């Protein structure tokens, strides 16, 4: 699946799933735009892409800030003149018990990054995707599908909203030839829970998978490349679950 001359914009690309996606598209010859908050980590991902013969456009930005998406898209268009694939991957998790006084603070932080930023960036990028007849992939979670997980209410709501946003704009953009899909991973071996102060969460969640263990970021990247390719040209409005059997257990 060659993406030669295609422009792929990926948020949250400085680590984990986003980094794996960026590197995989670079392997396929894409012009990769990597966006994240941590410059040193972005540079490391950029160097990995460069080793594969693809010099990425590196943009340090915080997508949760309303002004950033316009600048991200402007820099991408200035550099390449188009956007073929938008991958909304940036996301955060914070423990947020409804019994805690700071619940709304956590709720607002999560919603700002996990859904508002996605809507904002998609709104700005959509005209360019219509022009290229491109596609959008939203990185969601089975937390938006699986019934109640204690302490996950804000995160789960953000991902459920993202799933419905995916379906809604898939229908809205379909007359223009733009496809929109979501990938809903189960536990993945990244540091998202370490960052949230829950270092043992992956081990605990891995015990709830039918196949045992957690997925690797590369598996999510492989699925993203497929969904962005012409091999998935009939796929839109779909939620692709990749959870090692959490939902069937």
Coordinates of N, CA and C in Angstrom, one line a residue:
X1 N 0.8 -1.2 0.0 CA 0.0 0.0 0.0 C 0.9 1.2 0.0
X2 N 1.1 1.8 -1.2 CA 1.9 3.0 -1.3 C 1.1 4.3 -1.0
X3 N 1.7 5.2 -0.2 CA 1.1 6.5 0.0 C 2.0 7.6 -0.5
X4 N 2.8 7.2 -1.6 CA 3.7 8.2 -2.2 C 2.9 9.4 -2.6
X5 N 3.4 10.6 -2.2 CA 2.8 11.9 -2.6 C 1.6 12.2 -1.7
X6 N 1.2 11.3 -0.8 CA 0.0 11.6 0.0 C 0.5 12.3 1.3
X7 N -0.3 13.2 1.8 CA 0.0 14.0 3.0 C -0.9 13.5 4.1
X8 N -0.2 13.0 5.2 CA -0.9 12.4 6.3 C -0.6 13.3 7.6
X9 N -1.6 13.8 8.2 CA -1.5 14.7 9.3 C -1.9 13.9 10.6
X10 N -1.0 13.7 11.5 CA -1.3 12.9 12.7 C -1.0 13.7 14.0
X11 N -2.0 13.8 14.8 CA -1.9 14.5 16.1 C -1.5 13.4 17.2
X12 N -0.9 14.0 18.3 CA -0.4 13.1 19.3 C 0.6 12.1 18.8
X13 N 1.5 12.6 18.0 CA 2.4 11.8 17.2 C 3.8 11.7 17.9
X14 N 3.9 12.2 19.1 CA 5.2 12.2 19.8 C 5.6 10.9 20.5
X15 N 4.5 10.0 20.6 CA 4.8 8.8 21.4 C 3.6 7.8 21.1
X16 N 3.8 6.6 21.6 CA 2.8 5.6 21.6 C 2.1 5.3 20.2
X17 N 0.8 5.3 20.2 CA 0.1 4.9 19.0 C 0.4 5.9 17.9
X18 N 0.4 7.2 18.2 CA 0.6 8.2 17.2 C 2.0 8.1 16.6
X19 N 3.0 7.9 17.4 CA 4.3 7.7 16.8 C 4.4 6.5 15.9
X20 N 3.8 5.4 16.3 CA 3.8 4.2 15.5 C 3.1 4.4 14.2
X21 N 2.0 5.2 14.2 CA 1.3 5.5 13.0 C 2.1 6.3 12.0
X22 N 2.8 7.3 12.6 CA 3.6 8.2 11.8 C 4.7 7.4 11.1
X23 N 5.4 6.6 11.8 CA 6.5 5.8 11.3 C 6.0 4.8 10.2
X24 N 4.8 4.2 10.4 CA 4.3 3.3 9.4 C 3.9 4.0 8.1
X25 N 3.3 5.2 8.2 CA 3.0 5.9 7.0 C 4.3 6.4 6.3
X26 N 5.3 6.7 7.1 CA 6.6 7.1 6.5 C 7.2 5.9 5.7
X27 N 7.0 4.7 6.2 CA 7.4 3.5 5.5 C 6.8 3.3 4.1
X28 N 5.5 3.8 4.1 CA 4.7 3.7 2.9 C 4.9 4.9 2.0
X29 N 5.9 5.8 2.3 CA 6.2 6.8 1.4 C 5.4 8.1 1.5
X30 N 4.6 8.2 2.6 CA 3.8 9.4 2.8 C 4.6 10.6 3.2
X31 N 4.1 11.8 2.9 CA 4.6 13.0 3.5 C 3.9 13.2 4.9
X32 N 4.6 13.0 5.9 CA 4.0 12.9 7.3 C 4.1 14.2 8.0
X33 N 3.0 14.6 8.6 CA 3.0 15.8 9.4 C 2.7 15.3 10.9
X34 N 3.7 15.5 11.7 CA 3.6 15.0 13.1 C 3.4 16.1 14.1
X35 N 2.3 16.0 14.9 CA 2.0 17.1 15.8 C 2.0 16.6 17.2
X36 N 2.6 17.3 18.1 CA 2.6 16.9 19.5 C 3.1 18.1 20.4
X37 N 3.1 17.8 21.7 CA 3.5 18.9 22.6 C 4.9 18.8 23.1
X38 N 5.5 17.6 23.0 CA 6.9 17.4 23.5 C 7.9 17.4 22.3
X39 N 8.6 18.5 22.2 CA 9.5 18.7 21.1 C 10.6 17.6 21.0
X40 N 11.2 17.2 22.1 CA 12.3 16.2 22.0 C 11.7 14.9 21.5
X41 N 10.5 14.5 22.0 CA 9.9 13.2 21.6 C 9.5 13.3 20.1
X42 N 9.0 14.5 19.7 CA 8.6 14.7 18.3 C 9.9 14.5 17.4
X43 N 11.0 15.1 17.8 CA 12.2 15.0 17.1 C 12.7 13.6 16.9
X44 N 12.5 12.8 18.0 CA 12.9 11.4 17.9 C 12.1 10.6 16.9
X45 N 10.8 10.9 16.9 CA 9.9 10.3 15.9 C 10.2 10.8 14.5
X46 N 10.5 12.1 14.4 CA 10.9 12.6 13.1 C 12.2 12.0 12.5
X47 N 13.1 11.7 13.4 CA 14.4 11.0 13.0 C 14.1 9.6 12.5
X48 N 13.2 8.9 13.1 CA 12.8 7.6 12.7 C 12.2 7.6 11.3
X49 N 11.3 8.6 11.1 CA 10.7 8.8 9.8 C 11.8 9.1 8.7
X50 N 12.7 9.9 9.1 CA 13.8 10.4 8.2 C 14.6 9.2 7.7
X51 N 14.9 8.2 8.7 CA 15.7 7.0 8.4 C 15.0 6.2 7.3
X52 N 13.7 6.4 7.2 CA 12.9 5.6 6.2 C 12.7 6.4 4.9
X53 N 13.4 7.5 4.8 CA 13.4 8.3 3.6 C 12.3 9.3 3.5
X54 N 11.6 9.6 4.6 CA 10.5 10.5 4.6 C 10.8 11.6 5.6
X55 N 11.1 12.8 5.2 CA 11.4 13.9 6.1 C 10.0 14.5 6.5
X56 N 9.7 14.4 7.8 CA 8.4 14.9 8.2 C 8.3 16.4 8.5
X57 N 7.2 16.9 8.4 CA 6.9 18.3 8.9 C 6.6 18.1 10.4
X58 N 7.4 18.7 11.3 CA 7.3 18.6 12.7 C 6.6 19.8 13.3
X59 N 5.5 19.7 13.9 CA 4.8 20.9 14.4 C 4.5 20.7 15.9
X60 N 5.2 21.5 16.7 CA 4.9 21.5 18.2 C 3.7 22.3 18.5
X61 N 2.6 21.6 19.0 CA 1.4 22.4 19.2 C 0.6 21.6 20.3
X62 N -0.3 22.3 20.9 CA -1.3 21.7 21.9 C -2.6 21.9 21.2
X63 N -3.2 20.8 20.7 CA -4.5 20.8 20.0 C -5.6 21.2 20.9
X64 N -5.5 21.1 22.2 CA -6.6 21.5 23.1 C -6.8 23.0 23.2
X65 N -5.8 23.8 22.7 CA -5.9 25.2 22.6 C -6.6 25.6 21.3
X66 N -7.7 26.3 21.4 CA -8.6 26.6 20.2 C -7.8 27.2 19.0
X67 N -6.8 28.0 19.3 CA -6.1 28.7 18.2 C -5.1 27.8 17.4
X68 N -4.8 26.6 18.0 CA -3.7 25.8 17.4 C -4.1 25.1 16.1
X69 N -5.3 24.5 16.0 CA -5.7 23.7 14.8 C -5.5 24.6 13.5
X70 N -5.9 25.8 13.5 CA -5.8 26.7 12.3 C -4.4 26.8 11.9
X71 N -3.5 26.9 12.9 CA -2.1 27.1 12.6 C -1.5 25.8 12.1
X72 N -1.9 24.7 12.6 CA -1.5 23.3 12.2 C -1.8 23.1 10.7
X73 N -3.1 23.4 10.4 CA -3.5 23.2 9.0 C -2.8 24.2 8.1
X74 N -2.7 25.4 8.5 CA -2.0 26.4 7.7 C -0.5 26.0 7.3
X75 N 0.2 25.5 8.4 CA 1.6 25.1 8.1 C 1.6 23.9 7.2
X76 N 0.6 23.0 7.3 CA 0.6 21.8 6.5 C 0.3 22.2 5.0
X77 N -0.6 23.1 4.8 CA -1.0 23.5 3.5 C 0.2 24.3 2.9
X78 N 0.8 25.2 3.7 CA 1.9 25.9 3.2 C 3.1 25.0 2.7
X79 N 3.3 23.9 3.4 CA 4.3 23.0 3.1 C 4.0 22.1 1.9
X80 N 2.8 21.6 1.9 CA 2.5 20.5 0.9 C 1.3 20.8 0.0
X81 N 0.5 21.9 0.3 CA -0.6 22.3 -0.6 C -1.8 21.5 -0.5
X82 N -1.8 20.4 0.4 CA -3.0 19.6 0.5 C -3.0 18.8 1.8
X83 N -4.1 18.1 2.1 CA -4.1 17.1 3.2 C -4.9 15.9 2.6
X84 N -4.4 14.7 2.7 CA -5.1 13.6 2.2 C -5.7 12.7 3.3
X85 N -5.0 12.7 4.4 CA -5.4 11.9 5.6 C -5.3 12.7 6.9
X86 N -6.3 12.7 7.6 CA -6.2 13.3 9.0 C -6.4 12.2 10.0
X87 N -5.5 12.1 10.9 CA -5.6 11.1 12.0 C -5.6 11.8 13.3
X88 N -6.8 11.9 13.9 CA -7.0 12.5 15.2 C -6.7 11.5 16.3
X89 N -5.5 11.5 16.8 CA -5.0 10.6 17.7 C -4.8 11.1 19.1
X90 N -4.5 12.4 19.2 CA -4.2 13.0 20.5 C -5.3 12.8 21.5
X91 N -4.9 12.3 22.7 CA -5.9 12.1 23.7 C -5.2 12.0 25.1
X92 N -6.0 12.2 26.1 CA -5.5 12.1 27.5 C -6.5 11.3 28.3
X93 N -5.9 10.7 29.4 CA -6.8 10.1 30.4 C -6.4 10.6 31.8
X94 N -7.3 10.9 32.6 CA -7.1 11.3 34.0 C -8.2 10.6 34.8
X95 N -7.7 10.0 35.9 CA -8.7 9.4 36.9 C -9.7 10.5 37.3
X96 N -11.0 10.2 37.3 CA -12.0 11.2 37.6 C -13.2 10.6 38.3
X97 N -13.2 10.5 39.6 CA -14.3 9.9 40.3 C -15.3 11.0 40.5
X98 N -16.6 10.6 40.3 CA -17.7 11.6 40.5 C -17.8 12.0 41.9
X99 N -17.2 11.3 42.9 CA -17.2 11.6 44.3 C -16.2 12.7 44.7
X100 N -15.3 13.0 43.7 CA -14.2 14.0 44.0 C -14.7 15.4 43.7
X101 N -14.2 16.4 44.5 CA -14.5 17.8 44.3 C -14.0 18.3 42.9
X102 N -12.9 17.7 42.4 CA -12.3 18.2 41.2 C -12.8 17.5 40.0
X103 N -13.9 16.8 40.1 CA -14.4 16.0 38.9 C -14.6 16.8 37.7
X104 N -15.2 18.0 37.8 CA -15.4 18.8 36.6 C -14.2 19.3 36.0
X105 N -13.1 19.6 36.8 CA -11.9 20.0 36.3 C -11.3 18.9 35.4
X106 N -11.3 17.7 35.9 CA -10.8 16.5 35.1 C -11.7 16.3 33.8
X107 N -13.0 16.4 34.0 CA -14.0 16.3 32.9 C -13.6 17.3 31.8
X108 N -13.5 18.5 32.2 CA -13.2 19.6 31.2 C -11.9 19.4 30.4
X109 N -10.9 19.0 31.2 CA -9.6 18.7 30.6 C -9.7 17.6 29.5
X110 N -10.3 16.5 29.9 CA -10.5 15.4 29.0 C -11.3 15.7 27.8
X111 N -12.4 16.4 28.0 CA -13.3 16.7 26.8 C -12.6 17.7 25.9
X112 N -11.8 18.6 26.5 CA -11.1 19.6 25.7 C -10.1 19.0 24.7
X113 N -9.4 17.9 25.1 CA -8.5 17.3 24.3 C -9.1 16.2 23.4
X114 N -9.9 15.3 24.1 CA -10.4 14.1 23.4 C -11.5 14.3 22.4
X115 N -12.3 15.4 22.6 CA -13.4 15.6 21.6 C -13.4 17.0 21.0
X116 N -13.3 18.1 21.9 CA -13.4 19.4 21.3 C -12.2 19.7 20.3
X117 N -11.0 19.2 20.7 CA -9.9 19.4 19.8 C -10.0 18.7 18.5
X118 N -10.6 17.5 18.5 CA -10.9 16.7 17.3 C -11.9 17.4 16.4
X119 N -13.0 17.9 17.0 CA -14.0 18.6 16.3 C -13.4 19.9 15.6
X120 N -12.6 20.6 16.4 CA -12.0 21.8 15.9 C -11.0 21.6 14.8
X121 N -10.1 20.7 14.9 CA -9.2 20.4 13.8 C -9.9 19.8 12.6
X122 N -10.9 19.0 12.8 CA -11.6 18.4 11.7 C -12.3 19.5 10.9
X123 N -12.9 20.4 11.7 CA -13.6 21.5 11.1 C -12.7 22.4 10.1
X124 N -11.5 22.6 10.6 CA -10.6 23.4 9.9 C -10.0 22.6 8.7
X125 N -9.8 21.3 8.8 CA -9.2 20.5 7.8 C -10.1 20.0 6.8
X126 N -11.4 19.9 7.1 CA -12.4 19.3 6.2 C -12.5 19.9 4.8
X127 N -12.4 21.2 4.6 CA -12.4 21.7 3.2 C -11.3 21.1 2.4
X128 N -10.1 20.9 3.0 CA -9.0 20.4 2.3 C -9.1 18.9 2.0
X129 N -9.8 18.2 2.9 CA -10.1 16.8 2.7 C -11.1 16.6 1.6
X130 N -12.1 17.5 1.5 CA -13.1 17.4 0.4 C -12.4 17.6 -0.9
X131 N -11.4 18.6 -0.9 CA -10.7 18.8 -2.2 C -9.9 17.6 -2.6
X132 N -9.3 16.9 -1.7 CA -8.5 15.8 -2.0 C -9.2 14.5 -2.1
X133 N -10.5 14.5 -1.7 CA -11.3 13.3 -1.5 C -10.5 12.3 -0.6
X134 N -10.1 12.9 0.5 CA -9.3 12.2 1.5 C -10.1 11.4 2.5
X135 N -9.5 11.1 3.6 CA -10.2 10.4 4.7 C -9.7 10.8 6.1
X136 N -10.6 10.5 7.1 CA -10.3 10.8 8.5 C -10.3 9.5 9.3
X137 N -9.4 9.4 10.2 CA -9.4 8.3 11.1 C -9.3 8.8 12.5
X138 N -10.3 8.6 13.3 CA -10.3 9.0 14.7 C -9.9 7.8 15.6
X139 N -8.9 8.0 16.5 CA -8.4 7.0 17.4 C -9.3 7.1 18.7
X140 N -10.2 6.2 18.8 CA -11.1 6.1 19.9 C -10.7 5.1 20.9
X141 N -11.6 4.4 21.5 CA -11.3 3.4 22.5 C -12.6 2.5 22.8
X142 N -12.3 1.3 23.2 CA -13.5 0.5 23.6 C -14.2 1.0 24.8
X143 N -13.5 2.0 25.5 CA -14.1 2.6 26.7 C -15.4 3.3 26.3
X144 N -15.5 3.7 25.0 CA -16.7 4.4 24.6 C -17.8 3.4 24.2
X145 N -17.5 2.1 24.2 CA -18.5 1.1 23.9 C -18.9 0.3 25.1
X146 N -17.8 -0.1 25.8 CA -18.0 -1.0 27.0 C -18.8 -0.3 28.1
X147 N -19.7 -1.0 28.7 CA -20.5 -0.4 29.8 C -19.6 -0.1 31.0
X148 N -20.1 0.8 31.8 CA -19.5 1.4 33.0 C -18.2 0.8 33.4
X149 N -17.2 1.6 33.5 CA -15.9 1.3 34.1 C -15.6 2.3 35.2
X150 N -15.6 1.9 36.4 CA -15.4 2.8 37.5 C -14.2 3.7 37.3
X151 N -14.4 5.0 37.5 CA -13.3 6.0 37.4 C -13.0 6.4 36.0
X152 N -13.7 5.8 35.0 CA -13.4 6.1 33.6 C -14.6 6.9 33.0
X153 N -15.5 7.4 33.8 CA -16.7 8.0 33.2 C -16.4 9.2 32.2
X154 N -15.5 10.1 32.6 CA -15.2 11.2 31.7 C -14.5 10.7 30.4
X155 N -13.6 9.8 30.6 CA -12.8 9.3 29.4 C -13.8 8.5 28.5
X156 N -14.6 7.7 29.1 CA -15.6 6.9 28.4 C -16.6 7.8 27.6
X157 N -17.1 8.8 28.3 CA -18.0 9.8 27.6 C -17.3 10.5 26.4
X158 N -16.0 10.8 26.6 CA -15.3 11.5 25.5 C -15.2 10.6 24.3
X159 N -14.9 9.3 24.5 CA -14.8 8.4 23.4 C -16.1 8.0 22.8
X160 N -17.1 7.9 23.6 CA -18.5 7.6 23.1 C -18.9 8.8 22.1
X161 N -18.6 10.0 22.6 CA -18.9 11.2 21.8 C -18.1 11.2 20.5
X162 N -16.8 10.8 20.6 CA -16.0 10.7 19.4 C -16.5 9.7 18.4
X163 N -17.0 8.5 18.9 CA -17.6 7.5 18.0 C -18.8 8.1 17.3
X164 N -19.6 8.8 18.0 CA -20.8 9.3 17.3 C -20.5 10.5 16.4
X165 N -19.5 11.2 16.7 CA -19.0 12.3 15.8 C -18.5 11.6 14.5
X166 N -17.8 10.5 14.7 CA -17.3 9.8 13.5 C -18.4 9.4 12.6
X167 N -19.4 8.7 13.1 CA -20.6 8.3 12.3 C -21.3 9.5 11.7
X168 N -21.5 10.5 12.4 CA -22.2 11.7 11.9 C -21.5 12.4 10.8
X169 N -20.2 12.6 10.9 CA -19.5 13.3 9.8 C -19.2 12.4 8.7
X170 N -19.2 11.1 8.9 CA -19.0 10.1 7.8 C -20.2 10.3 6.9
X171 N -21.4 10.4 7.4 CA -22.6 10.6 6.6 C -22.6 12.0 5.9
X172 N -22.2 13.0 6.7 CA -22.2 14.3 6.1 C -21.2 14.5 5.0
X173 N -20.0 13.9 5.1 CA -19.0 14.1 4.1 C -19.0 13.1 3.0
X174 N -19.8 12.0 3.1 CA -19.9 11.0 2.1 C -20.2 11.5 0.7
X175 N -21.1 12.5 0.5 CA -21.4 13.0 -0.8 C -20.1 13.6 -1.5
X176 N -19.1 14.0 -0.7 CA -17.9 14.6 -1.2 C -16.8 13.6 -1.4
X177 N -17.1 12.3 -1.2 CA -16.1 11.3 -1.4 C -15.1 11.2 -0.2
X178 N -15.4 11.8 0.9 CA -14.5 11.7 2.1 C -15.0 10.6 3.0
X179 N -14.1 9.7 3.4 CA -14.5 8.6 4.3 C -14.0 9.0 5.7
X180 N -14.8 8.5 6.7 CA -14.5 8.8 8.1 C -14.7 7.5 8.9
X181 N -13.7 7.1 9.6 CA -13.8 5.9 10.4 C -13.1 6.1 11.8
X182 N -13.3 5.2 12.7 CA -12.7 5.2 14.0 C -12.0 3.9 14.3
X183 N -10.9 3.9 15.0 CA -10.3 2.7 15.5 C -10.5 2.7 17.1
X184 N -11.0 1.6 17.6 CA -11.3 1.5 19.0 C -10.5 0.4 19.7
X185 N -9.3 0.8 20.1 CA -8.4 -0.2 20.8 C -8.9 -0.5 22.2
X186 N -8.5 -1.7 22.6 CA -8.5 -2.1 24.0 C -7.2 -1.6 24.7
X187 N -6.7 -2.4 25.6 CA -5.4 -2.0 26.2 C -4.3 -2.1 25.2
X188 N -3.5 -1.0 25.2 CA -2.3 -0.9 24.3 C -1.1 -0.6 25.1
X189 N 0.1 -1.2 24.8 CA 1.3 -0.9 25.5 C 1.9 0.4 25.2
X190 N 1.3 1.5 25.8 CA 1.8 2.8 25.8 C 1.9 3.4 27.2
X191 N 2.4 4.6 27.3 CA 2.6 5.2 28.6 C 1.4 6.1 29.1
X192 N 0.3 6.0 28.4 CA -0.8 6.9 28.7 C -1.2 6.8 30.2
X193 N -1.2 5.6 30.7 CA -1.6 5.4 32.1 C -0.5 5.8 33.1
X194 N 0.7 5.6 32.7 CA 1.9 6.1 33.5 C 1.8 7.6 33.7
X195 N 1.5 8.3 32.6 CA 1.4 9.7 32.6 C 0.2 10.1 33.5
X196 N -0.8 9.3 33.6 CA -2.0 9.6 34.5 C -1.8 9.2 35.9
X197 N -0.6 8.6 36.2 CA -0.3 8.2 37.6 C -0.8 6.8 37.9
X198 N -1.1 6.0 36.9 CA -1.6 4.6 37.1 C -0.7 3.6 36.4
X199 N 0.5 3.4 37.0 CA 1.5 2.6 36.3 C 1.1 1.1 36.2
X200 N 0.2 0.6 37.0 CA -0.2 -0.8 36.9 C -1.5 -1.0 36.1
X201 N -2.0 0.0 35.5 CA -3.3 -0.1 34.8 C -3.2 -1.1 33.7
X202 N -2.2 -1.0 32.8 CA -2.1 -1.9 31.7 C -2.1 -3.4 32.1
X203 N -1.3 -3.7 33.1 CA -1.2 -5.0 33.6 C -2.6 -5.5 34.1
X204 N -3.3 -4.7 34.8 CA -4.7 -5.0 35.2 C -5.6 -5.2 34.1
X205 N -5.6 -4.2 33.1 CA -6.6 -4.3 32.0 C -6.3 -5.5 31.1
X206 N -5.0 -5.8 31.0 CA -4.6 -7.0 30.2 C -5.2 -8.3 30.6
X207 N -5.4 -8.4 31.9 CA -6.0 -9.6 32.5 C -7.5 -9.8 32.0
X208 N -8.1 -8.7 31.5 CA -9.5 -8.7 31.1 C -9.6 -9.0 29.6
X209 N -8.6 -9.3 28.9 CA -8.7 -9.6 27.5 C -8.8 -11.1 27.3
X210 N -9.6 -11.5 26.3 CA -9.8 -12.9 26.0 C -8.5 -13.6 25.5
X211 N -7.7 -12.9 24.7 CA -6.5 -13.4 24.2 C -5.3 -13.3 25.2
X212 N -5.5 -12.5 26.2 CA -4.5 -12.2 27.2 C -3.6 -11.1 26.7
X213 N -3.0 -10.3 27.6 CA -2.0 -9.3 27.2 C -2.7 -8.1 26.6
X214 N -1.8 -7.2 26.1 CA -2.2 -6.0 25.5 C -1.7 -5.9 24.1
X215 N -2.3 -5.1 23.2 CA -1.9 -4.9 21.9 C -0.6 -4.0 21.9
X216 N 0.1 -4.1 20.8 CA 1.3 -3.2 20.5 C 0.8 -2.0 19.7
X217 N 1.4 -0.8 19.8 CA 1.1 0.3 19.0 C 1.1 0.0 17.5
X218 N 2.1 -0.9 17.1 CA 2.2 -1.2 15.7 C 1.0 -1.8 15.1
X219 N 0.2 -2.6 15.9 CA -1.0 -3.2 15.4 C -2.1 -2.1 15.1
X220 N -2.1 -1.1 15.9 CA -3.1 0.0 15.6 C -2.6 0.8 14.3
X221 N -1.3 0.9 14.2 CA -0.7 1.6 13.0 C -1.1 0.8 11.7
X222 N -0.9 -0.5 11.8 CA -1.2 -1.3 10.6 C -2.7 -1.2 10.2
X223 N -3.6 -1.1 11.2 CA -5.0 -0.9 10.9 C -5.3 0.5 10.3
X224 N -4.6 1.5 10.8 CA -4.8 2.8 10.3 C -4.3 2.9 8.9
X225 N -3.2 2.3 8.5 CA -2.8 2.3 7.1 C -3.8 1.7 6.2
X226 N -4.3 0.5 6.6 CA -5.3 -0.1 5.8 C -6.6 0.8 5.6
X227 N -7.1 1.4 6.7 CA -8.3 2.2 6.6 C -8.1 3.4 5.7
X228 N -6.9 3.9 5.7 CA -6.6 5.1 4.9 C -6.3 4.8 3.5
X229 N -6.2 3.5 3.1 CA -5.8 3.1 1.8 C -7.0 2.8 0.9
X230 N -6.8 2.7 -0.4 CA -7.9 2.3 -1.3 C -8.4 0.9 -1.1
X231 N -7.7 0.1 -0.3 CA -8.2 -1.2 0.0 C -9.5 -1.1 0.9
X232 N -9.6 0.0 1.6 CA -10.8 0.2 2.4 C -11.7 1.3 1.8
X233 N -11.7 1.4 0.5 CA -12.5 2.4 -0.2 C -14.0 2.4 0.0
X234 N -14.5 1.2 0.4 CA -15.9 1.1 0.7 C -16.3 1.2 2.2
X235 N -15.3 1.5 3.0 CA -15.5 1.6 4.4 C -15.6 3.0 4.9
X236 N -16.7 3.3 5.5 CA -16.9 4.6 6.1 C -18.0 4.5 7.2
X237 N -17.8 5.4 8.2 CA -18.8 5.3 9.4 C -18.6 4.1 10.2
X238 N -17.5 3.5 10.2 CA -17.2 2.2 10.9 C -16.4 2.4 12.1
X239 N -16.6 1.6 13.2 CA -15.8 1.6 14.4 C -15.0 0.3 14.3
X240 N -13.7 0.3 14.2 CA -12.9 -0.9 14.1 C -12.4 -1.2 15.5
X241 N -12.9 -2.3 16.0 CA -12.5 -2.7 17.4 C -11.2 -3.6 17.3
X242 N -10.2 -3.3 18.1 CA -9.0 -4.1 18.1 C -8.6 -4.2 19.6
X243 N -9.2 -5.1 20.3 CA -9.2 -5.1 21.8 C -8.7 -6.5 22.4
X244 N -8.2 -7.4 21.6 CA -7.8 -8.7 22.1 C -8.9 -9.4 22.8
X245 N -10.2 -9.1 22.4 CA -11.3 -9.8 22.9 C -11.9 -9.3 24.2
X246 N -11.7 -8.1 24.6 CA -12.2 -7.5 25.8 C -13.8 -7.6 25.7
X247 N -14.3 -7.2 24.6 CA -15.8 -7.0 24.6 C -16.5 -8.4 24.5
X248 N -15.8 -9.4 24.2 CA -16.5 -10.7 24.1 C -16.3 -11.6 25.3
X249 N -15.4 -11.1 26.2 CA -15.1 -11.9 27.4 C -16.2 -11.7 28.5

